PDB file of C-alpha atoms and ligand atoms in Angstrom:
ATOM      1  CA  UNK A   1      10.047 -13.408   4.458  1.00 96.00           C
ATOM      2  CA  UNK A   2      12.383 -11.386   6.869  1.00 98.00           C
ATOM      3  CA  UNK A   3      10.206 -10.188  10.111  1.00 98.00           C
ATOM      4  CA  UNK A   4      11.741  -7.751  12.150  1.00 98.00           C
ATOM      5  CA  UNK A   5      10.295  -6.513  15.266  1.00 98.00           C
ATOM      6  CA  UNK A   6      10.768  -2.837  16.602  1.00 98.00           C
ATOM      7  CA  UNK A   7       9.935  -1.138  19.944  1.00 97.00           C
ATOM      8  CA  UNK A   8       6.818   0.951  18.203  1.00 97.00           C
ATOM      9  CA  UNK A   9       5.682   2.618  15.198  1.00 97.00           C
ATOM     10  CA  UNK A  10       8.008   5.799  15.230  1.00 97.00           C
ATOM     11  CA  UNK A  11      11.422   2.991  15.161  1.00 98.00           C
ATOM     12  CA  UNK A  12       9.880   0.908  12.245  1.00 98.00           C
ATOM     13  CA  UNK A  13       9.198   4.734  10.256  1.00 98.00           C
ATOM     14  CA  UNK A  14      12.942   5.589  10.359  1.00 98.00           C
ATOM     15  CA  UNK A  15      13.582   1.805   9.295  1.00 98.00           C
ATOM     16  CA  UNK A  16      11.858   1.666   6.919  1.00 98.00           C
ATOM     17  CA  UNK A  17      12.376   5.197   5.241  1.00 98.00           C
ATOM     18  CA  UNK A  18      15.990   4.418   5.187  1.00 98.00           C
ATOM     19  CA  UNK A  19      15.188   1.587   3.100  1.00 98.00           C
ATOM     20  CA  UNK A  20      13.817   3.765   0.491  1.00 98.00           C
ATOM     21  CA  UNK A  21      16.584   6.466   0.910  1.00 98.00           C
ATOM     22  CA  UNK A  22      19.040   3.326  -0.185  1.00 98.00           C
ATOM     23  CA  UNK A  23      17.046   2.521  -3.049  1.00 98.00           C
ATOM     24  CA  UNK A  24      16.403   6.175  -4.553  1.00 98.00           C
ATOM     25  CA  UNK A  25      20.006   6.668  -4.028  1.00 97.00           C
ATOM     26  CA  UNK A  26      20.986   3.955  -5.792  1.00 98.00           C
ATOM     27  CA  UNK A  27      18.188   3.895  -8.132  1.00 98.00           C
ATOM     28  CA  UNK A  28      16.656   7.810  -8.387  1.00 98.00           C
ATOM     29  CA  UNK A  29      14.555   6.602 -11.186  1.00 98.00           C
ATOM     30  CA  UNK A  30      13.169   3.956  -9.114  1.00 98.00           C
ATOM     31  CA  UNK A  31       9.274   2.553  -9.757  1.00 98.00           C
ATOM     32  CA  UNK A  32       7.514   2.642  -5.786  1.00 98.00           C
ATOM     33  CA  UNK A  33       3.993   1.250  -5.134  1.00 98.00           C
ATOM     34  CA  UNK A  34       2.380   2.509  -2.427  1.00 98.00           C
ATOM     35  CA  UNK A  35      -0.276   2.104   0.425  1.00 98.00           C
ATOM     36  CA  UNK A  36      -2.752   4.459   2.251  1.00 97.00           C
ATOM     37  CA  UNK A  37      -3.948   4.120   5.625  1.00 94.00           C
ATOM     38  CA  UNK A  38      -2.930   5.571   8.766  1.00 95.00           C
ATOM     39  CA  UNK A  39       0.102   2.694   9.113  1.00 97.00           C
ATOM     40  CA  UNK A  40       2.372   4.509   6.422  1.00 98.00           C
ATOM     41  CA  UNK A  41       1.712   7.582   7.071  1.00 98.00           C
ATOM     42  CA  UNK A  42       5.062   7.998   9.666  1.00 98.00           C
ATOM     43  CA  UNK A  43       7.119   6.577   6.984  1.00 98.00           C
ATOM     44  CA  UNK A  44       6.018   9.256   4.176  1.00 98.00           C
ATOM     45  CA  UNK A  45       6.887  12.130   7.138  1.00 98.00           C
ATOM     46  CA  UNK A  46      10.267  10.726   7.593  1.00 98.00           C
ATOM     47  CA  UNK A  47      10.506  10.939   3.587  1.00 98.00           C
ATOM     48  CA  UNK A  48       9.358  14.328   3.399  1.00 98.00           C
ATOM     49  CA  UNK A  49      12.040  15.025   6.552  1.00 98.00           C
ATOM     50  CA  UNK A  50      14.765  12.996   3.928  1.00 98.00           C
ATOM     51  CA  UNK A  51      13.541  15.224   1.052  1.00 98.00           C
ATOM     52  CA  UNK A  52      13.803  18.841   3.245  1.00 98.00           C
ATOM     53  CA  UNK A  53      17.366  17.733   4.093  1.00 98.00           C
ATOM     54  CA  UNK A  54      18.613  16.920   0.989  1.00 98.00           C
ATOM     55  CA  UNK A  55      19.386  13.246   1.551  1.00 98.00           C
ATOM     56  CA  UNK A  56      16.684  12.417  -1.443  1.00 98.00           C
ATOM     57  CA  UNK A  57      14.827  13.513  -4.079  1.00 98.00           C
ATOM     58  CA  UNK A  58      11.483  12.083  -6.052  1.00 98.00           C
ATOM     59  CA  UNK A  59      12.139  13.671  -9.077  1.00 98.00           C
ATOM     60  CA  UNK A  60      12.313  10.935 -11.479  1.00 98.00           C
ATOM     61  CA  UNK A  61      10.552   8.417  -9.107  1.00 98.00           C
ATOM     62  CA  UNK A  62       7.489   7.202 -11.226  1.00 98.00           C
ATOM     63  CA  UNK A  63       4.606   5.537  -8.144  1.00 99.00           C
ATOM     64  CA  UNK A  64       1.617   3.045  -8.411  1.00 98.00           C
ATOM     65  CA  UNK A  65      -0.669   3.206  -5.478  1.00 98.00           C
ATOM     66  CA  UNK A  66      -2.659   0.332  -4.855  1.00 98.00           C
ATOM     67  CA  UNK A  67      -6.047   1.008  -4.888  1.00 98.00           C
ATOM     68  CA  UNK A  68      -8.594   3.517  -5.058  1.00 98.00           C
ATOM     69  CA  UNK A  69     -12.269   4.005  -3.818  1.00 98.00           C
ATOM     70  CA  UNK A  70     -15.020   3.495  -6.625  1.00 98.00           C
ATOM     71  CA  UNK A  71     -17.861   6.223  -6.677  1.00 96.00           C
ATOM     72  CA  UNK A  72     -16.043   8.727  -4.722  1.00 96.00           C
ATOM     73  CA  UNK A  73     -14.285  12.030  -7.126  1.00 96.00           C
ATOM     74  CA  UNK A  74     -10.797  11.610  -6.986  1.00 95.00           C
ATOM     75  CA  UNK A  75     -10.604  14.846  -5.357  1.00 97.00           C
ATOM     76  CA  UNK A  76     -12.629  13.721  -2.587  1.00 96.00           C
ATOM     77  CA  UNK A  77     -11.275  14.561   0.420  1.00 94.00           C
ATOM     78  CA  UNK A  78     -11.683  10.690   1.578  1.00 95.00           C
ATOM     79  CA  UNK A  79     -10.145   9.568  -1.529  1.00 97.00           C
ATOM     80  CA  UNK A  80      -6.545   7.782  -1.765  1.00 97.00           C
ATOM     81  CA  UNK A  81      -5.374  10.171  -4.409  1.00 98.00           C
ATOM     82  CA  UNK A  82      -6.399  13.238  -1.901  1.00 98.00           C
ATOM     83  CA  UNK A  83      -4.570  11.167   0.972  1.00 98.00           C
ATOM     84  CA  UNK A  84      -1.290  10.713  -0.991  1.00 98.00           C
ATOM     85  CA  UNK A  85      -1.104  14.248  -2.204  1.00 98.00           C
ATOM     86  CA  UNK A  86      -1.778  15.417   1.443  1.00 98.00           C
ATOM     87  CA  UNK A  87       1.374  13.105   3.031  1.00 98.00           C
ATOM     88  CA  UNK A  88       3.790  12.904   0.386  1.00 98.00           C
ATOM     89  CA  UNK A  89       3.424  13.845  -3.205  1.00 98.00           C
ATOM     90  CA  UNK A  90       2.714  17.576  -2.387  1.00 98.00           C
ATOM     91  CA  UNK A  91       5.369  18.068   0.237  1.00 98.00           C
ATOM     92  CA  UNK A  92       8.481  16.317  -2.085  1.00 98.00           C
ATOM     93  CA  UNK A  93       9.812  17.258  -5.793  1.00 98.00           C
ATOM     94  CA  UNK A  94       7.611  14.373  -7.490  1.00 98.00           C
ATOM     95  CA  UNK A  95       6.811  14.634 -10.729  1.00 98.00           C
ATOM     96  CA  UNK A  96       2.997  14.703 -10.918  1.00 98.00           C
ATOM     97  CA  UNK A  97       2.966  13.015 -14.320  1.00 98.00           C
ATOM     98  CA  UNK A  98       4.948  10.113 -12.685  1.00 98.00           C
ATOM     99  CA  UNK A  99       2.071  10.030 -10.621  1.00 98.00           C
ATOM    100  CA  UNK A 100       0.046   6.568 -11.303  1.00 98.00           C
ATOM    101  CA  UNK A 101      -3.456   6.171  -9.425  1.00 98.00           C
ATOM    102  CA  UNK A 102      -6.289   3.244 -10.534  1.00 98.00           C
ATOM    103  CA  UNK A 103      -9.460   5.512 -11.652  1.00 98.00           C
ATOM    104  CA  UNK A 104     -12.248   4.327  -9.427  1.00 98.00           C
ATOM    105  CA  UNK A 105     -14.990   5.508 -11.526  1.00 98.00           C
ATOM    106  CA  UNK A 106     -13.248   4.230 -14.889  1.00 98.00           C
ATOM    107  CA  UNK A 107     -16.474   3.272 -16.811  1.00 97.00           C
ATOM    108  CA  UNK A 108     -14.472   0.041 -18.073  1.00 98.00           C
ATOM    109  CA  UNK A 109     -13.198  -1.820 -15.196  1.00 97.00           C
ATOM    110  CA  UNK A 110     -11.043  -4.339 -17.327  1.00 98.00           C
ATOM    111  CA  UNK A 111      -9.506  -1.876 -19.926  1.00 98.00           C
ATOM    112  CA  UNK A 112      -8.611   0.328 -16.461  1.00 98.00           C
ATOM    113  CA  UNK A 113      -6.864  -2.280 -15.091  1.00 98.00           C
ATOM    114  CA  UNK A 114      -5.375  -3.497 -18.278  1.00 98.00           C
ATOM    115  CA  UNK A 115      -4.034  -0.072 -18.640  1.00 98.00           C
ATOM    116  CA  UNK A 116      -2.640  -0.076 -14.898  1.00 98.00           C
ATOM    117  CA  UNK A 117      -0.863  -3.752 -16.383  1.00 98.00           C
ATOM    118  CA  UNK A 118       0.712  -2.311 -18.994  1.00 98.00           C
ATOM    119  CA  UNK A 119       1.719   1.343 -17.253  1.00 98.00           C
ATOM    120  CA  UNK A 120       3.614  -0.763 -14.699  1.00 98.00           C
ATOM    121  CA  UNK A 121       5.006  -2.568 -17.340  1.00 98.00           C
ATOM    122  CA  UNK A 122       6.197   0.017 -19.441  1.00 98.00           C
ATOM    123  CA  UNK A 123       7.976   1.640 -16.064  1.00 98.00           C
ATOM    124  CA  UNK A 124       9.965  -1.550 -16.092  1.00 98.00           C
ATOM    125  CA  UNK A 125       7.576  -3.157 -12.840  1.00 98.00           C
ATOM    126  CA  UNK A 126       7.857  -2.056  -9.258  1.00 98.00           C
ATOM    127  CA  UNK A 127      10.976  -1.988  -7.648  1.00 98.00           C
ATOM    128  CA  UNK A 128       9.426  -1.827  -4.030  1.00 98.00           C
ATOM    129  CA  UNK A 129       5.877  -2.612  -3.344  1.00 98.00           C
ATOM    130  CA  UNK A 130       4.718  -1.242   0.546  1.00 98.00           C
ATOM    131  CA  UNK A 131       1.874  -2.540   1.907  1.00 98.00           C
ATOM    132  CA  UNK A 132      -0.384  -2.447   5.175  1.00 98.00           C
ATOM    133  CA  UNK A 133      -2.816  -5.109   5.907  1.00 97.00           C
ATOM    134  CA  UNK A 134      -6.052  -5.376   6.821  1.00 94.00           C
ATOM    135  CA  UNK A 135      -7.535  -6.246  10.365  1.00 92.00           C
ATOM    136  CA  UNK A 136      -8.817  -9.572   8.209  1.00 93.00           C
ATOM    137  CA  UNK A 137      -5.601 -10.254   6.389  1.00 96.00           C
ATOM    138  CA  UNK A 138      -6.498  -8.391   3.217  1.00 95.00           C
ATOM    139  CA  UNK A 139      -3.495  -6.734   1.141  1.00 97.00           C
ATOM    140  CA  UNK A 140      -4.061  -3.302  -1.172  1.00 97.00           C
ATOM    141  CA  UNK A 141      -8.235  -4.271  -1.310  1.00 96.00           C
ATOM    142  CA  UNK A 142      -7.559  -8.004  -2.177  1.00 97.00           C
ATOM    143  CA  UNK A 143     -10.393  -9.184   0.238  1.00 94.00           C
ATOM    144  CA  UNK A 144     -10.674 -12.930   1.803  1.00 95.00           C
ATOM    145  CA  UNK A 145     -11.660 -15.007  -1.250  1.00 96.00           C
ATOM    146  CA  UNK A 146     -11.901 -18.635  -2.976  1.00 97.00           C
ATOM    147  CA  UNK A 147      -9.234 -17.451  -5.424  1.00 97.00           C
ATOM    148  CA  UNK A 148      -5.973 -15.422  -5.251  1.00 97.00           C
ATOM    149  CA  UNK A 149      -6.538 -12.937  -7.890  1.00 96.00           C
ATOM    150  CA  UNK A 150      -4.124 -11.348 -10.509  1.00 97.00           C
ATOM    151  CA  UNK A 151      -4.280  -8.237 -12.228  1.00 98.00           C
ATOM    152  CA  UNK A 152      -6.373  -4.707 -10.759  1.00 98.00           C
ATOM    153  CA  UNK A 153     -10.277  -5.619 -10.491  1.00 98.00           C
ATOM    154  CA  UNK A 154     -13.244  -3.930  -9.000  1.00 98.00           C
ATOM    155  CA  UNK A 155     -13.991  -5.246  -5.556  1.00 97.00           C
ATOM    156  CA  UNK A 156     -16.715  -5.514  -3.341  1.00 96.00           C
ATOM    157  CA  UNK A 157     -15.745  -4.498   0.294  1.00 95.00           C
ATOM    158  CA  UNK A 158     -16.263  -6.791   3.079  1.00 93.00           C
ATOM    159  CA  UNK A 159     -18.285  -6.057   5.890  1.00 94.00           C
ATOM    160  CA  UNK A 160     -15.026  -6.150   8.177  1.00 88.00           C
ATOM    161  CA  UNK A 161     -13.184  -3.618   6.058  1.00 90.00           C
ATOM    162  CA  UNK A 162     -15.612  -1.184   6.471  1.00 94.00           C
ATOM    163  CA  UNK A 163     -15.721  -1.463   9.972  1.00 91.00           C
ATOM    164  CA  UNK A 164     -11.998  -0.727  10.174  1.00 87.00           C
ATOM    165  CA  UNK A 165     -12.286   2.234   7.633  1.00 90.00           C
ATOM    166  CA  UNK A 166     -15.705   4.229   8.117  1.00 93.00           C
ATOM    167  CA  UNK A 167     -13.500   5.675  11.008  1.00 92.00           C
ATOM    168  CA  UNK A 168     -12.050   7.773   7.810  1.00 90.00           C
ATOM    169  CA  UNK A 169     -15.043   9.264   6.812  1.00 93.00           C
ATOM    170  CA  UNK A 170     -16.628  10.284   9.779  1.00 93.00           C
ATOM    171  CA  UNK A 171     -20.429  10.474   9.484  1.00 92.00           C
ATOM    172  CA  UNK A 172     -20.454  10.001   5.571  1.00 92.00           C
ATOM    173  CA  UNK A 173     -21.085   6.148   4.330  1.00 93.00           C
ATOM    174  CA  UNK A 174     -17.830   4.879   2.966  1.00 95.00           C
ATOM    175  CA  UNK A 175     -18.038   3.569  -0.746  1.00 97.00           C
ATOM    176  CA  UNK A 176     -18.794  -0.339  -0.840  1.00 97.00           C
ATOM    177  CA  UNK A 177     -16.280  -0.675  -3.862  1.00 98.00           C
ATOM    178  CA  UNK A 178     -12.810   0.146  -4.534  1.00 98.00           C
ATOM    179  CA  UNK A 179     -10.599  -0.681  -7.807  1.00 98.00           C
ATOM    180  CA  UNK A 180      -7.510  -2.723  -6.380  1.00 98.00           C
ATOM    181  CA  UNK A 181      -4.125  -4.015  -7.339  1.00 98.00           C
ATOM    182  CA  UNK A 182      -4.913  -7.534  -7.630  1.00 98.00           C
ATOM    183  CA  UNK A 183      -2.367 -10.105  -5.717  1.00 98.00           C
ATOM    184  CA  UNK A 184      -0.487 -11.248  -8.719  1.00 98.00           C
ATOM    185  CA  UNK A 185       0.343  -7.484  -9.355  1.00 97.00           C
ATOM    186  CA  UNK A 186       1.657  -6.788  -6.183  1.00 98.00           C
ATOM    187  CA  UNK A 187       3.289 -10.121  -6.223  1.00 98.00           C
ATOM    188  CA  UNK A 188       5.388  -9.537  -9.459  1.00 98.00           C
ATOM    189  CA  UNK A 189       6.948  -6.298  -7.288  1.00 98.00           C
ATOM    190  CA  UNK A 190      10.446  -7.043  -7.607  1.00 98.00           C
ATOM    191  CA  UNK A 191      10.748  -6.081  -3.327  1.00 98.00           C
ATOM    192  CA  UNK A 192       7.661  -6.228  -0.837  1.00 98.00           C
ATOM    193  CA  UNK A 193       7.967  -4.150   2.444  1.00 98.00           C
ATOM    194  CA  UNK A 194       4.717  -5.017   4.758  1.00 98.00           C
ATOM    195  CA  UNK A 195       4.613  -2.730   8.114  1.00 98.00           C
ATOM    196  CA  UNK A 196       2.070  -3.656  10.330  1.00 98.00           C
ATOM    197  CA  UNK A 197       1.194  -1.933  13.447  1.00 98.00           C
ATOM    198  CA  UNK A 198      -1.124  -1.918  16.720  1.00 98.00           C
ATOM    199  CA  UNK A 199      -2.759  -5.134  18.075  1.00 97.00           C
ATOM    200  CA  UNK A 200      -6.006  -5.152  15.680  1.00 96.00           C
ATOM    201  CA  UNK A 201      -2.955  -6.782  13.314  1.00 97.00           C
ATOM    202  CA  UNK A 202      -2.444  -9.330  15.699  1.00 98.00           C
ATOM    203  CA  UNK A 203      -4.190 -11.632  13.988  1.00 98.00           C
ATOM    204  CA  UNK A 204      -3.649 -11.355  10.187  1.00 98.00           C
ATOM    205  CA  UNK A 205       0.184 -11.034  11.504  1.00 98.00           C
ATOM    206  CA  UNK A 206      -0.079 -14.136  13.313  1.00 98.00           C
ATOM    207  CA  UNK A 207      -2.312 -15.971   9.861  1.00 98.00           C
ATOM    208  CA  UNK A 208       0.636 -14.459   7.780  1.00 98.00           C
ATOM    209  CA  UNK A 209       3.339 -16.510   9.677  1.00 98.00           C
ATOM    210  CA  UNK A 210       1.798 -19.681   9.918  1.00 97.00           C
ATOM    211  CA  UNK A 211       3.137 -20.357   6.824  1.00 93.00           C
ATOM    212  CA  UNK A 212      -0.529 -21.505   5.387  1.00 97.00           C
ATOM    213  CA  UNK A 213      -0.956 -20.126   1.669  1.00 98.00           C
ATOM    214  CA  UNK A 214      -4.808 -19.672   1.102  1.00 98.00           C
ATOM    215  CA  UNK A 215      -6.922 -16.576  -0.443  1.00 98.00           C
ATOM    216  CA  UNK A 216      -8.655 -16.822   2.508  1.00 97.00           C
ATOM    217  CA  UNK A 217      -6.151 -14.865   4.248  1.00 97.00           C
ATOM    218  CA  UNK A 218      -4.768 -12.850   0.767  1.00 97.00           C
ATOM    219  CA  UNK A 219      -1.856 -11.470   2.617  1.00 98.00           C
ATOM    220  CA  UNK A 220      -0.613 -15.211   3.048  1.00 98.00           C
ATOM    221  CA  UNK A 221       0.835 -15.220  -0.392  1.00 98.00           C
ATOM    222  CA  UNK A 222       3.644 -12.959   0.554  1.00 98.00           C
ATOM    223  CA  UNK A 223       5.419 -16.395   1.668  1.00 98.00           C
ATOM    224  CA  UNK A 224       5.926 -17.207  -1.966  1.00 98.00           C
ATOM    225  CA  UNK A 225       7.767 -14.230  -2.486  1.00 98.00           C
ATOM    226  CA  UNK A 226      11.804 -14.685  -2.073  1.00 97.00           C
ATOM    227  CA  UNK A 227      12.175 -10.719  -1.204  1.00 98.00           C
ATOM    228  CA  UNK A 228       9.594  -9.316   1.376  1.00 98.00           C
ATOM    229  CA  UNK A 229      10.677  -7.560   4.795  1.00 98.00           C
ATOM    230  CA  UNK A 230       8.063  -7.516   7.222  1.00 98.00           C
ATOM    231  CA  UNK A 231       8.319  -4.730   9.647  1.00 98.00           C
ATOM    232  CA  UNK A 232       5.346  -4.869  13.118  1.00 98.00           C
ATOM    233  CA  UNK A 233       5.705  -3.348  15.934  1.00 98.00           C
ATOM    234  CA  UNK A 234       5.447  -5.160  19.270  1.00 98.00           C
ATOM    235  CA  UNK A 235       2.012  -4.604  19.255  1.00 98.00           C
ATOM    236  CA  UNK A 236       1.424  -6.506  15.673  1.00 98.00           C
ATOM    237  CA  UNK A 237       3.678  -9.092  16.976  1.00 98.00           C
ATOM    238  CA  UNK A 238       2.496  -9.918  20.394  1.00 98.00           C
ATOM    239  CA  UNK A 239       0.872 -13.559  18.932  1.00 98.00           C
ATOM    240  CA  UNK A 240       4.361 -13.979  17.211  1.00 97.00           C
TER     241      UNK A 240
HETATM  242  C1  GLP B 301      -7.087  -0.077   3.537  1.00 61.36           C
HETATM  243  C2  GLP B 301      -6.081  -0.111   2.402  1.00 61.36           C
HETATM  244  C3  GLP B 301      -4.966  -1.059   2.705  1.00 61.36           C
HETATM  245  C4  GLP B 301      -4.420  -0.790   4.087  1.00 61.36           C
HETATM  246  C5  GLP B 301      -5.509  -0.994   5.110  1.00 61.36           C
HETATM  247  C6  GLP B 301      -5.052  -0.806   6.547  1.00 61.36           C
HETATM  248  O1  GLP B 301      -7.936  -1.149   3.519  1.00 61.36           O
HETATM  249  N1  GLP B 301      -6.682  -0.483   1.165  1.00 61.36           N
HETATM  250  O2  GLP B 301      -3.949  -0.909   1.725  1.00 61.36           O
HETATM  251  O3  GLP B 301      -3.360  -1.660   4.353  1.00 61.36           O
HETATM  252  O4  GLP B 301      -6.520  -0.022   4.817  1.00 61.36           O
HETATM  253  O5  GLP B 301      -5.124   0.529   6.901  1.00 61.36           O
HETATM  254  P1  GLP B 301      -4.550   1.133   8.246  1.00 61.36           P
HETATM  255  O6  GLP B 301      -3.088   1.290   8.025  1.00 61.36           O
HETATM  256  O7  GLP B 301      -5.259   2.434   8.394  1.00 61.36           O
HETATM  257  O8  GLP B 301      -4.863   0.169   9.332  1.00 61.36           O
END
C-alpha cells in the first residue's frame, strides 16, 4: 500500500483524477469500478472538468459500481445508480450500455452476482477499483464479519452504517440491505485507489495501517494487495 497525505479533499480530487486521465489515455477502453458516497464525488467533478476540456473521453470505458441498495427502484432518487448518473455518467460521453450496476431487487441473489462474476470477467477484470470506506472499516458494503467474503452477495447493513448513511435520505428509512461487491471481487481489481476523507475515517484509516488482516475490519485486506494507493486527507490521517 502507498499512503499519501494531501492538505484537504479538493488536492486529493485533482490527484486522483489525474490518475484516471493517465489510465484512459493510455488505456481508453479501460474497465473502472466505482464508489458512491459523498468522498468521490470531487473526483467525478474534476472528470467531468477533464471530459469538457478535451483531455478525456469515456466512450469506450465499460464501469462496475460496487454496490447497490436492495428494495429501493433503481430510479430512486436515493439509489446508487441515480447517484452515478447525477455526478458522472450523465455529464461525460459514456456509453450507457457499458454501464454495469448490481440489481438490488434481482429475485435471485446468487445468479445476480454470478452474472456480475462473469460480466467483469468477460470485460477482461477491473483495471482500477476506487473505493471509500466506511466510518467502521467496511469497503463497497462488505460489513465487519467472521469471514472475508468473495464474490457480490446480499448483505445485511449494520447498525453503524446506517447511522453514517440515513443522512442521505433525509426523513425516509434507508433500506436495511444492499447487494455488494464482495472482497475477493474488489480484490482481484488489477489497481485499488482508496480516498478517505474527514476525521469520522480516523479510525478505520488508522485499523487499515496497522497492518492487522481480519474481516473484522474488511478494508484490512487491501494490505494483501501489491497495487493500492491510498489517498486521506489530513483529517483521515490525523491517528497516522
Ligand atoms: C457507503 C458505500 C461505500 C462508501 C461509504 C462511505 O457505505 N457503500 O462504498 O465508501 O458509503 O461513504 P461516504 O464517502 O459518504 O463517507
Amino acid at each position: 500500500m502507498e499512503t499519501r497525505i494531501f492538505e484537504n479533499a479538493e488536492e486529493i480530487a485533482v490527484a486522483a483524477a489525474e490518475l484516471y486521465k493517465e489510465l484512459i489515455n493510455s488505456k481508453p477502453d479501460a474497465v473502472l469500478g466505482l464508489a458512491t458516497g459523498a468522498t468521490p464525488v470531487p473526483t467525478y467533478q474534476n472528470l467531468i472538468k477533464m471530459y469538457e476540456n478535451g483531455e478525456i473521453s469515456f466512450k469506450d470505458i465499460t464501469t462496475f459500481n460496487l454496490d447497490e441498495y436492495c428494495d429501493l427502484d433503481k430510479n430512486d432518487k436515493n439509489s446508487y445508480y441515480t447517484f452515478m448518473h447525477e455526478n458522472l455518467f450523465s455529464k461525460v460521453d459514456i456509453d450507457e450500455s457499458k454501464v454495469n450496476f448490481l440489481d438490488g431487487n434481482a429475485p435471485d441473489c446468487d445468479a445476480e452476482s454470478k452474472r456480475y462474476a462473469e460480466a467483469i470477467k468477460a470485460a477482461g477484470g477491473i483495471d482500477l477499483q476506487l473505493l471509500g470506506i466506511g466510518t467502521n472499516g467496511h469497503i463497497a458494503f462488505n460489513e465487519p464479519a467472521d469471514e472475508f467474503t468473495d464474490e457480490a452477495f446480499k448483505v445485511t447493513l449494520t447498525q453503524s452504517t446506517i447511522d453514517s448513511n440515513q443522512k442521505y435520505f433525509g426523513d425516509v428509512p434507508m433500506p436495511r440491505y444492499a447487494m455488494t461487491m464482495g472482497i475477493g471481487s474488489i480484490m482481484r481489481s488489477k489497481k485499488i485507489l482508496l480516498i478517505a476523507t474527514g476525521e469520522a475515517k480516523a479510525d478505520a484509516v488508522k485499523a487499515l495501517h496497522s497492518g492487522e488482516v481480519t474481516p473484522r475490519i474488511p478494508c484490512s485486506i487491501l494490505n494483501q494487495h501489491d497495487d493500492v494507493i491510498i489517498m486521506l486527507d489530513k483529517a483521515a490521517a490525523k491517528l497516522l
